[in-house]
Coordinates of C-alpha atoms in Angstrom, one line a residue:
X24 CA 11.3 -38.4 -11.2
X25 CA 8.9 -40.1 -12.5
X26 CA 5.6 -39.7 -9.9
X27 CA 2.5 -42.7 -10.7
X28 CA -0.4 -40.5 -13.2
X29 CA -2.2 -41.8 -15.7
X30 CA -0.3 -42.4 -19.1
X31 CA -1.4 -42.2 -22.6
X32 CA -0.4 -44.7 -25.5
X33 CA -0.6 -43.3 -28.8
X34 CA -0.1 -45.9 -31.6
X35 CA 1.4 -45.2 -35.0
X36 CA -1.7 -45.6 -36.8
X37 CA -3.6 -43.0 -34.9
X38 CA -4.8 -45.5 -31.7
X39 CA -5.5 -44.1 -29.1
X40 CA -5.8 -45.1 -25.4
X41 CA -5.2 -44.0 -21.9
X42 CA -5.3 -46.2 -19.1
X43 CA -5.5 -45.3 -15.4
X44 CA -2.9 -45.9 -12.3
X45 CA -2.9 -47.8 -9.2
X46 CA -0.9 -47.6 -6.5
X47 CA 0.5 -50.8 -6.7
X48 CA 4.4 -51.6 -7.8
X49 CA 4.6 -48.4 -10.3
X50 CA 1.4 -48.8 -12.0
X51 CA -0.9 -50.5 -12.6
X52 CA -3.3 -50.4 -16.2
X53 CA -6.7 -51.2 -16.7
X54 CA -6.9 -53.2 -19.8
X55 CA -6.4 -51.0 -22.5
X56 CA -3.9 -54.0 -24.3
X57 CA -6.2 -56.6 -23.8
X58 CA -5.4 -59.5 -26.6
X59 CA -8.6 -58.2 -28.5
X60 CA -6.9 -54.7 -28.6
X61 CA -4.0 -54.5 -30.7
X62 CA -3.1 -58.3 -32.3
X63 CA -5.5 -58.0 -35.1
X64 CA -3.5 -57.7 -37.8
X65 CA 0.4 -56.7 -39.0
X66 CA -0.1 -53.3 -38.9
X67 CA -1.9 -53.3 -34.9
X68 CA 1.4 -56.3 -33.8
X69 CA 3.8 -53.2 -36.0
X70 CA 2.5 -50.9 -33.9
X71 CA 2.4 -51.9 -30.6
X72 CA 6.1 -52.4 -30.9
X73 CA 6.7 -48.2 -32.1
X74 CA 4.9 -47.2 -29.1
X75 CA 7.5 -50.0 -26.9
X76 CA 10.2 -47.6 -28.2
X77 CA 7.8 -44.5 -27.9
X78 CA 7.8 -44.5 -23.9
X79 CA 11.4 -46.1 -23.5
X80 CA 12.3 -42.7 -24.8
X81 CA 9.9 -41.8 -22.3
X82 CA 12.3 -43.6 -19.4
X83 CA 15.8 -42.6 -20.6
X84 CA 15.4 -39.6 -17.4
X85 CA 16.7 -43.3 -16.0
X86 CA 20.5 -42.5 -17.0
X87 CA 20.4 -38.9 -15.7
X88 CA 18.5 -39.6 -12.0
X89 CA 20.8 -43.2 -11.2
X90 CA 23.2 -42.0 -12.6
X91 CA 24.2 -38.5 -13.5
X92 CA 23.2 -37.2 -9.9
X93 CA 25.2 -40.4 -7.8
X94 CA 28.8 -40.5 -10.0
X95 CA 31.1 -37.3 -8.0
X96 CA 30.3 -35.0 -10.8
X97 CA 27.8 -32.8 -10.0
X98 CA 29.2 -31.1 -6.8
X99 CA 27.9 -27.8 -4.3
X100 CA 28.3 -24.2 -6.5
X101 CA 32.2 -25.2 -5.1
X102 CA 31.5 -23.4 -2.0
X103 CA 29.3 -25.7 -0.5
X104 CA 25.7 -23.5 -0.5
X105 CA 23.8 -25.6 -2.9
X106 CA 24.2 -22.4 -4.9
X107 CA 24.3 -22.3 -8.4
X108 CA 27.2 -19.6 -9.7
X109 CA 23.4 -17.6 -10.7
X110 CA 22.2 -17.6 -7.7
X111 CA 19.5 -20.1 -8.2
X112 CA 19.3 -23.8 -6.1
X113 CA 20.7 -26.5 -6.7
X114 CA 18.5 -29.5 -7.5
X115 CA 18.8 -33.1 -6.1
X116 CA 21.7 -32.3 -2.5
X117 CA 20.9 -34.4 -0.5
X118 CA 21.7 -37.0 -3.9
X119 CA 24.3 -35.6 -5.0
X120 CA 25.6 -35.9 -1.7
X121 CA 24.9 -39.7 -1.0
X122 CA 22.6 -38.9 1.7
X123 CA 19.6 -40.7 1.3
X124 CA 17.3 -42.2 3.5
X125 CA 13.6 -44.0 2.7
X126 CA 11.6 -40.5 3.3
X127 CA 14.6 -39.2 0.8
X128 CA 14.5 -42.1 -1.4
X129 CA 14.8 -40.0 -4.7
X130 CA 12.0 -42.2 -6.2
X131 CA 8.8 -44.4 -5.2
X132 CA 7.5 -47.2 -6.7
X133 CA 10.4 -48.8 -8.8
X134 CA 11.1 -45.0 -11.0
X135 CA 8.0 -46.4 -13.0
X136 CA 9.6 -48.9 -15.3
X137 CA 7.1 -51.7 -14.3
X138 CA 4.7 -49.7 -16.3
X139 CA 7.2 -49.9 -19.9
X140 CA 7.9 -53.9 -18.4
X141 CA 4.1 -54.8 -17.8
X142 CA 4.0 -53.6 -21.7
X143 CA 6.7 -55.5 -23.3
X144 CA 5.6 -58.2 -21.5
X145 CA 2.5 -58.5 -23.3
X146 CA 3.9 -58.0 -26.6
X147 CA 6.3 -60.9 -25.5
X148 CA 2.7 -62.4 -24.7
X149 CA 1.3 -61.6 -28.0
X150 CA 4.4 -61.7 -30.7
X151 CA 4.4 -65.6 -30.2
X152 CA 1.4 -66.6 -31.1
X153 CA -0.2 -64.5 -33.3
X154 CA -1.1 -65.7 -36.2
X155 CA -0.7 -61.9 -38.8
X156 CA 3.4 -62.2 -38.4
X157 CA 5.7 -63.8 -40.4
X158 CA 8.1 -66.1 -38.5
X159 CA 10.6 -64.0 -39.6
X160 CA 8.8 -60.3 -38.0
X161 CA 8.5 -62.6 -35.1
X162 CA 12.1 -62.9 -34.6
X163 CA 12.6 -59.0 -34.8
X164 CA 10.1 -58.4 -32.4
X165 CA 11.1 -61.5 -29.8
X166 CA 14.2 -60.2 -30.2
X167 CA 14.0 -56.9 -29.4
X168 CA 11.5 -57.1 -26.9
X169 CA 13.5 -59.5 -24.9
X170 CA 16.1 -57.2 -24.3
X171 CA 14.5 -53.6 -23.6
X172 CA 12.4 -56.0 -20.6
X173 CA 15.9 -57.0 -20.0
X174 CA 17.7 -53.3 -19.8
X175 CA 14.7 -52.6 -17.9
X176 CA 15.4 -55.2 -15.4
X177 CA 19.5 -53.9 -15.7
X178 CA 18.7 -50.2 -14.6
X179 CA 16.2 -51.4 -11.9
X180 CA 18.5 -54.3 -10.7
X181 CA 21.6 -51.5 -10.5
X182 CA 20.0 -49.3 -8.3
X183 CA 18.1 -51.8 -5.7
X184 CA 19.4 -55.5 -6.4
X185 CA 16.9 -57.1 -5.8
X186 CA 13.3 -56.6 -7.4
X187 CA 10.2 -57.6 -8.1
X188 CA 9.8 -60.1 -10.8
X189 CA 7.2 -60.1 -13.0
X190 CA 7.4 -61.8 -16.9
X191 CA 4.3 -62.1 -16.4
X192 CA 1.3 -60.1 -18.1
X193 CA -2.1 -61.2 -15.6
X194 CA -1.5 -58.2 -14.6
X195 CA -3.4 -56.3 -17.8
X196 CA -6.2 -59.3 -17.8
X197 CA -9.6 -57.3 -17.3
X198 CA -10.3 -54.9 -14.5
X199 CA -6.7 -56.2 -12.4
X200 CA -6.8 -54.7 -9.2
X201 CA -4.5 -53.2 -6.9
X202 CA -4.1 -56.2 -4.6
X203 CA -3.1 -58.5 -7.3
X204 CA -0.1 -56.6 -8.1
X205 CA 0.8 -56.9 -4.8
X206 CA 5.0 -58.9 -5.3
X207 CA 7.9 -59.3 -3.3
X208 CA 11.0 -58.8 -4.2
X209 CA 12.8 -61.5 -5.7
X210 CA 16.4 -61.8 -4.7
X211 CA 18.5 -60.5 -6.5
X212 CA 20.2 -63.9 -8.0
X213 CA 16.7 -64.5 -9.2
X214 CA 17.0 -61.0 -11.6
X215 CA 20.3 -61.8 -12.7
X216 CA 19.1 -65.3 -14.3
X217 CA 16.3 -63.1 -15.9
X218 CA 18.7 -60.1 -17.1
X219 CA 20.8 -63.7 -18.7
X220 CA 17.8 -65.3 -20.0
X221 CA 16.5 -62.2 -21.3
X222 CA 20.0 -61.3 -23.1
X223 CA 20.4 -65.2 -24.8
X224 CA 16.9 -65.0 -25.6
X225 CA 17.3 -62.1 -27.9
X226 CA 20.3 -63.7 -28.8
X227 CA 18.2 -66.3 -30.6
X228 CA 15.6 -64.1 -31.8
X229 CA 18.1 -62.0 -33.6
X230 CA 19.8 -65.7 -34.9
X231 CA 17.0 -67.1 -36.2
X232 CA 15.7 -63.6 -38.0
X233 CA 19.0 -64.4 -39.9
X234 CA 20.2 -60.9 -39.7
X235 CA 21.2 -58.3 -37.1
X236 CA 18.0 -55.8 -37.5
X237 CA 19.8 -53.2 -37.3
X238 CA 17.7 -50.1 -38.7
X239 CA 18.9 -47.1 -37.3
X240 CA 19.8 -46.3 -34.0
X241 CA 16.1 -45.4 -32.7
X242 CA 15.5 -49.3 -33.1
X243 CA 16.4 -52.0 -31.3
X244 CA 18.7 -54.1 -32.5
X245 CA 21.2 -56.7 -32.0
X246 CA 24.1 -54.1 -32.0
X247 CA 22.0 -52.7 -28.9
X248 CA 21.3 -56.7 -26.8
X249 CA 24.8 -56.5 -27.1
X250 CA 25.5 -53.4 -25.8
X251 CA 23.6 -53.9 -22.9
X252 CA 24.7 -58.4 -22.9
X253 CA 27.9 -56.6 -22.2
X254 CA 27.1 -54.1 -19.1
X255 CA 26.0 -56.8 -17.7
X256 CA 27.9 -59.9 -17.5
X257 CA 30.5 -57.1 -16.2
X258 CA 29.1 -56.2 -14.4
X259 CA 28.1 -60.0 -13.4
X260 CA 31.7 -61.0 -12.6
X261 CA 32.4 -58.0 -10.7
X262 CA 30.3 -56.6 -7.8
X263 CA 28.4 -59.2 -5.7
X264 CA 24.6 -57.7 -4.8
X265 CA 22.7 -59.4 -2.2
X266 CA 23.1 -63.3 -2.1
X267 CA 24.7 -62.5 -6.0
X268 CA 28.5 -63.3 -5.2
X269 CA 30.3 -61.3 -9.1
X270 CA 31.8 -65.0 -10.5
X271 CA 34.9 -63.5 -12.3
X272 CA 36.5 -64.2 -15.0
X273 CA 34.4 -66.3 -16.4
X274 CA 31.2 -63.5 -16.2
X275 CA 34.1 -61.3 -18.3
X276 CA 35.2 -63.3 -21.2
X277 CA 32.0 -63.1 -22.2
X278 CA 31.0 -59.9 -22.2
X279 CA 34.1 -59.1 -23.5
X280 CA 33.2 -61.6 -26.3
X281 CA 30.1 -59.6 -27.4
X282 CA 31.8 -56.4 -27.3
X283 CA 33.9 -58.2 -30.1
X284 CA 31.2 -58.0 -32.4
X285 CA 30.2 -55.0 -32.0
X286 CA 33.2 -53.8 -33.0
X287 CA 33.8 -56.6 -35.3
X288 CA 30.6 -55.3 -37.0
X289 CA 32.4 -52.7 -39.3
X290 CA 28.8 -50.6 -38.4
X291 CA 30.0 -48.7 -36.0
X292 CA 32.7 -45.9 -35.9
X293 CA 33.6 -42.8 -33.4
X294 CA 32.3 -39.5 -34.9
X295 CA 35.9 -38.1 -35.9
X296 CA 35.0 -34.3 -34.1
X297 CA 33.6 -34.9 -30.4
X298 CA 31.5 -32.6 -30.6
X299 CA 29.6 -34.0 -33.7
X300 CA 28.6 -36.2 -31.9
X301 CA 25.3 -34.7 -29.8
X302 CA 25.5 -31.9 -32.5
X303 CA 21.3 -32.2 -34.7
X304 CA 23.3 -31.4 -37.6
X305 CA 24.7 -34.4 -37.2
X306 CA 22.1 -36.1 -36.6
X307 CA 21.9 -38.1 -40.1
X308 CA 25.6 -38.6 -41.1
X309 CA 27.4 -40.0 -37.1
X310 CA 27.8 -43.0 -36.8
X311 CA 28.9 -43.5 -32.9
X312 CA 25.5 -44.2 -32.0
X313 CA 23.8 -46.9 -31.6
X314 CA 21.6 -46.9 -29.4
X315 CA 20.0 -43.4 -28.6
X316 CA 16.6 -41.8 -28.3
X317 CA 15.1 -38.9 -30.5
X318 CA 14.2 -36.0 -29.4
X319 CA 13.1 -33.3 -32.3
X320 CA 11.1 -30.5 -32.9
X321 CA 8.9 -32.1 -34.4
X322 CA 7.7 -35.1 -32.4
X323 CA 8.1 -32.0 -29.8
X324 CA 9.6 -33.8 -27.9
X325 CA 13.2 -32.9 -26.1
X326 CA 16.1 -34.0 -23.5
X327 CA 15.0 -34.6 -20.0
X328 CA 16.9 -31.5 -17.5
X329 CA 19.2 -30.4 -19.6
X330 CA 17.1 -26.7 -19.1
X331 CA 18.8 -27.5 -15.5
X332 CA 21.9 -27.2 -16.6
X333 CA 21.3 -23.6 -18.3
X334 CA 20.7 -20.0 -17.5
X335 CA 18.2 -17.6 -18.1
X336 CA 19.0 -15.3 -21.3
X337 CA 19.6 -11.8 -18.1
X338 CA 21.7 -13.7 -16.1
X339 CA 24.2 -15.1 -19.0
X340 CA 24.5 -11.3 -20.4
X341 CA 25.2 -10.1 -17.3
X342 CA 28.2 -13.0 -16.7
X343 CA 31.7 -13.0 -17.7
X344 CA 33.1 -16.0 -19.1
X345 CA 36.7 -17.8 -18.7
X346 CA 38.8 -15.0 -20.7
X347 CA 36.7 -12.2 -18.6
X348 CA 34.5 -10.9 -21.1
X349 CA 30.6 -10.0 -21.2
X350 CA 29.5 -13.5 -22.0
X351 CA 27.4 -12.4 -25.6
X352 CA 24.3 -13.3 -28.4
X353 CA 24.2 -13.8 -31.5
X354 CA 21.9 -16.5 -34.2
X355 CA 24.4 -19.1 -34.6
X356 CA 22.1 -22.0 -33.6
X357 CA 24.7 -23.9 -32.0
X358 CA 26.8 -20.6 -29.6
X359 CA 25.4 -18.9 -26.2
X360 CA 21.7 -19.1 -26.8
X361 CA 21.7 -22.7 -26.5
X362 CA 23.4 -22.0 -23.5
X363 CA 20.0 -20.3 -22.5
X364 CA 16.2 -21.3 -21.6
X365 CA 16.2 -22.8 -18.0
X366 CA 17.4 -22.1 -14.5
X367 CA 21.2 -23.5 -13.4
X368 CA 19.4 -26.1 -10.9
X369 CA 22.6 -28.7 -11.5
X370 CA 25.9 -27.5 -11.9
X371 CA 29.5 -29.3 -12.8
X372 CA 32.2 -29.6 -9.6
X373 CA 35.3 -27.1 -10.9
X374 CA 37.4 -29.8 -10.2
X375 CA 36.3 -32.0 -13.1
X376 CA 36.9 -29.2 -15.7
X377 CA 40.4 -28.7 -14.5
X378 CA 41.2 -32.0 -15.0
X379 CA 40.8 -31.7 -18.4
X380 CA 43.7 -30.7 -20.0
X381 CA 43.6 -27.6 -22.4
X382 CA 43.7 -28.9 -25.6
X383 CA 40.6 -32.0 -24.9
X384 CA 38.3 -30.6 -27.8
X385 CA 35.9 -32.3 -24.4
X386 CA 36.5 -29.2 -22.1
X387 CA 35.0 -26.4 -24.0
X388 CA 32.7 -29.2 -26.7
X389 CA 30.7 -30.1 -23.1
X390 CA 30.9 -26.9 -20.8
X391 CA 30.6 -23.4 -20.8
X392 CA 32.8 -21.1 -17.9
X393 CA 31.5 -18.1 -16.5
X394 CA 32.0 -15.8 -13.7
X395 CA 30.3 -12.9 -12.1
X396 CA 33.6 -10.9 -10.8
X397 CA 35.7 -11.2 -13.8
X398 CA 38.3 -9.0 -11.5
X399 CA 38.0 -11.9 -9.1
X400 CA 39.7 -14.9 -8.4
X401 CA 37.6 -17.4 -10.9
X402 CA 37.4 -19.7 -7.8
X403 CA 33.9 -21.3 -6.0
X404 CA 30.8 -19.9 -6.3
X405 CA 32.8 -16.9 -8.5
X406 CA 33.6 -20.1 -10.9
X407 CA 30.6 -22.0 -13.0
X408 CA 30.0 -24.4 -15.3
X409 CA 26.7 -24.8 -18.4
X410 CA 27.0 -28.1 -19.5
X411 CA 27.0 -27.2 -23.9
X412 CA 26.6 -30.5 -24.5
X413 CA 23.0 -31.6 -25.3
X414 CA 22.6 -27.8 -25.2
X415 CA 20.4 -28.4 -28.2
X416 CA 20.2 -25.7 -31.5
X417 CA 18.4 -22.5 -31.7
X418 CA 16.4 -21.9 -34.5
X419 CA 16.3 -18.2 -36.2
X420 CA 14.2 -18.2 -38.6
X421 CA 12.2 -19.0 -35.3
X422 CA 13.8 -17.4 -32.9
X423 CA 14.0 -20.6 -30.7
X424 CA 16.0 -22.6 -28.7
X425 CA 14.9 -25.8 -28.9
X426 CA 17.0 -28.9 -26.5
X427 CA 16.5 -31.4 -29.4
X428 CA 20.1 -33.3 -28.6
X429 CA 19.7 -37.3 -29.6
X430 CA 20.4 -39.0 -26.3
X431 CA 22.7 -42.1 -26.5
X432 CA 21.9 -45.4 -24.5
X433 CA 24.5 -46.7 -25.6
X434 CA 27.2 -46.1 -28.7
X435 CA 30.5 -46.8 -29.9
X436 CA 32.4 -45.0 -26.8
X437 CA 31.6 -46.7 -24.6
X438 CA 32.3 -50.1 -27.1
X439 CA 36.1 -49.3 -26.7
X440 CA 35.8 -47.6 -23.1
X441 CA 34.3 -51.2 -21.3
X442 CA 36.1 -53.3 -23.5
X443 CA 39.8 -51.4 -22.2
X444 CA 38.3 -52.1 -18.8
X445 CA 37.6 -55.8 -19.0
X446 CA 40.8 -56.4 -21.0
X447 CA 42.3 -54.5 -18.5
X448 CA 41.0 -56.6 -16.5
X449 CA 41.2 -60.0 -17.4
X450 CA 45.2 -58.4 -17.7
X451 CA 45.5 -57.9 -20.5
X452 CA 46.5 -54.7 -22.6
X453 CA 42.9 -51.6 -22.9
X454 CA 45.4 -49.1 -24.7
X455 CA 44.7 -49.8 -27.7
X456 CA 40.8 -49.6 -27.0
X457 CA 41.8 -46.7 -24.5
X458 CA 43.9 -44.3 -26.7
X459 CA 41.1 -44.9 -29.5
X460 CA 38.9 -41.6 -27.7
X461 CA 41.4 -40.4 -26.1
X462 CA 43.8 -40.1 -29.6
X463 CA 39.8 -38.0 -31.1
X464 CA 39.6 -36.9 -27.6
X465 CA 43.1 -34.3 -28.8
X466 CA 43.3 -34.8 -32.1
X467 CA 46.4 -36.9 -32.4
X468 CA 48.4 -39.7 -31.4
X469 CA 50.9 -37.1 -29.4
X470 CA 49.1 -37.9 -25.9
X471 CA 48.7 -42.0 -25.5
X472 CA 48.8 -43.2 -22.7
X473 CA 51.3 -46.4 -22.5
X474 CA 50.4 -50.1 -21.4
X475 CA 51.4 -49.1 -17.5
X476 CA 50.2 -51.9 -15.0
X477 CA 46.9 -52.7 -13.6
X478 CA 45.5 -50.2 -11.3
X479 CA 47.2 -47.2 -13.2
X480 CA 45.3 -47.8 -16.3
X481 CA 42.2 -48.5 -14.4
X482 CA 43.0 -45.2 -13.4
X483 CA 43.7 -43.7 -16.7
X484 CA 40.1 -45.3 -18.0
X485 CA 38.2 -43.3 -15.6
X486 CA 39.2 -40.9 -16.2
X487 CA 38.3 -40.8 -19.9
X488 CA 35.4 -42.0 -19.3
X489 CA 34.7 -39.2 -16.5
X490 CA 35.0 -36.8 -19.4
X491 CA 33.7 -38.6 -22.2
X492 CA 30.3 -39.4 -21.1
X493 CA 29.0 -36.5 -18.9
X494 CA 25.4 -36.1 -18.7
X495 CA 24.8 -39.8 -20.0
X496 CA 25.0 -41.4 -16.4
X497 CA 28.1 -44.3 -17.1
X498 CA 30.2 -43.7 -14.4
X499 CA 27.6 -44.6 -11.1
X500 CA 27.8 -47.9 -12.5
X501 CA 32.2 -48.1 -13.9
X502 CA 33.0 -46.4 -10.4
X503 CA 30.9 -50.5 -8.8
X504 CA 33.1 -52.3 -11.1
X505 CA 36.0 -50.5 -11.8
X506 CA 38.8 -51.5 -8.2
X507 CA 41.4 -50.6 -6.8
X508 CA 44.6 -52.6 -5.7
X509 CA 43.1 -54.8 -3.2
X510 CA 39.9 -55.3 -5.1
X511 CA 37.6 -52.6 -3.5
X512 CA 35.3 -50.8 -6.0
X513 CA 36.6 -47.3 -6.8
X514 CA 33.7 -45.3 -5.1
X515 CA 35.3 -46.1 -2.2
X516 CA 38.3 -44.4 -3.7
X517 CA 39.6 -41.3 -3.0
X518 CA 42.0 -40.1 -5.8
X519 CA 39.1 -40.9 -8.0
X520 CA 36.7 -39.0 -5.8
X521 CA 36.3 -34.5 -7.8
X522 CA 36.2 -32.5 -4.3
X523 CA 33.5 -30.4 -4.1
X524 CA 35.2 -27.9 -2.7
X525 CA 38.7 -26.5 -4.8
X526 CA 41.6 -27.1 -2.3
X527 CA 39.6 -29.4 0.9
X528 CA 40.9 -32.8 2.0
X529 CA 40.4 -36.1 -0.4
X530 CA 37.3 -38.0 0.3
X531 CA 35.8 -40.7 -1.3
X532 CA 31.9 -41.1 -3.4
X533 CA 31.3 -43.6 -0.1
X534 CA 32.9 -44.3 2.8
X535 CA 33.2 -48.2 3.6
X536 CA 30.9 -47.9 6.4
X537 CA 28.6 -46.2 3.9
X538 CA 29.2 -49.6 1.2
X539 CA 24.9 -50.2 1.4
X540 CA 24.1 -46.9 -0.4
X541 CA 25.6 -48.9 -3.3
X542 CA 22.1 -50.1 -3.5
X543 CA 18.8 -47.3 -3.4
X544 CA 16.7 -46.7 -0.5
X545 CA 13.1 -47.6 -0.6
X546 CA 11.2 -45.0 0.3
X547 CA 8.1 -44.9 2.1
X548 CA 6.0 -44.2 -0.6
X549 CA 6.8 -48.0 -2.2
X550 CA 6.1 -49.5 1.0
X551 CA 3.2 -47.7 1.6
X552 CA 1.9 -48.9 -1.1
X553 CA 2.9 -52.0 -1.0
X554 CA 3.8 -53.9 2.4
X555 CA 4.9 -56.8 1.9
X556 CA 8.7 -54.7 -0.1
X557 CA 10.8 -54.3 2.6
X558 CA 13.9 -52.0 2.3
X559 CA 17.7 -52.7 2.3
X560 CA 20.3 -53.7 4.5
X561 CA 21.8 -50.6 6.1
X562 CA 19.0 -48.5 5.8
X563 CA 15.9 -48.1 8.2
X564 CA 13.7 -50.5 8.5
X565 CA 10.2 -49.6 7.7
X566 CA 8.1 -50.2 11.3

């Protein structure tokens, strides 16, 4: 998880500025971002926006931490022992099993997101008043900045509910003490209002710009704003958080309109082959990514956490595949060597793998099954899953494996499945959107779903999301949006939970008595740094 540390901000112009940390919110930069430093001409302003996108990449691990760890797909070794098939201890088992307390909170100081918000706040202030940019440049950059700030607050809101509301830049003006940064949590409704306001400001700026701002998948565009808008309004419509009550169909209609604009743009499409969506040799040809962060050897930046889902080479070659054959290595750039170079600290559940049909191409593009004893039943501790999706590239000429797949934030498959979810919630037919994803997975229409009624449609949509978005952190949020026949969130539904141990008794990810755990606890360290920050209801209060 992100911890307080000295940060370095390198602009594309080669300028470097460092700033020290204070323990309030998450980090308190000294004034290297003051208005006199980076806003003297157009290249400096543009460089600052490049820097904001670099920090967007730096926060990508939030999807794994805030979403993937809690979504019910990761396991404990399938035998209850918390040990991988390779014999390593599995990490973050308390989070995976929803055992959360203030001293086992998983994240300190808002996972570092306020330092990014501070940077965006300064951009909004300086872009609005600068004379070194044209009006078109101002509108483009404001569209990006408001969208990025809403993105960070969306992660904060869906994780903790009401959080400190920071839209000013006073915290970067001069040598600011930690005392000036301390502020209590805002109401959940105030954060939701900010989310909607920032989305509106981003859309207005793109409207004034006169174009969608989509130059490449690595830069925030109008379509990233629309995807975020759909997520925010779908959440607002269906999820009650503290004083922010679920708003219902009006916000669902708003979310639907945002997705329709993305779909109707004809700028995006499903990659014909699922595996090609993530391979590095298809980065320049796939049209599926609406917004992604780049990982590559040029920047020496690689996808976080994926190395903890693959094996040590010696252990892998001593293991057997699902057909009982010794795992062999070759020099294929996308072969088994991409499964080496790490320790198995996270292992997906056997019950998840078995939920895939054998002819669903996503199964073997996503997972690689290994076992230790080919003669024994392939289950429990003799059944392990390495993550093939996002496992990167082996470079034979270098003899090096790199985790250099791009990190998707929004992709077209999400637009389709979220549209299916919303259409279903509104009483419509979700299958035109749902089946496009399913047809890509199977390569034909033989497995298409019929419109089967609202609840069964919900289960079908969630099942596709489960198989489509492994390691992308989306399921945890969907489980709170989607509901059963009684209107209860599926996070409380045993039917959609994959068992830790095959054959065990069904139970939900959270019981209804644990409903408070849909929000994460505030860590002891966060409260120690700022005593005005109070605990979320349901957890033991700070003393």
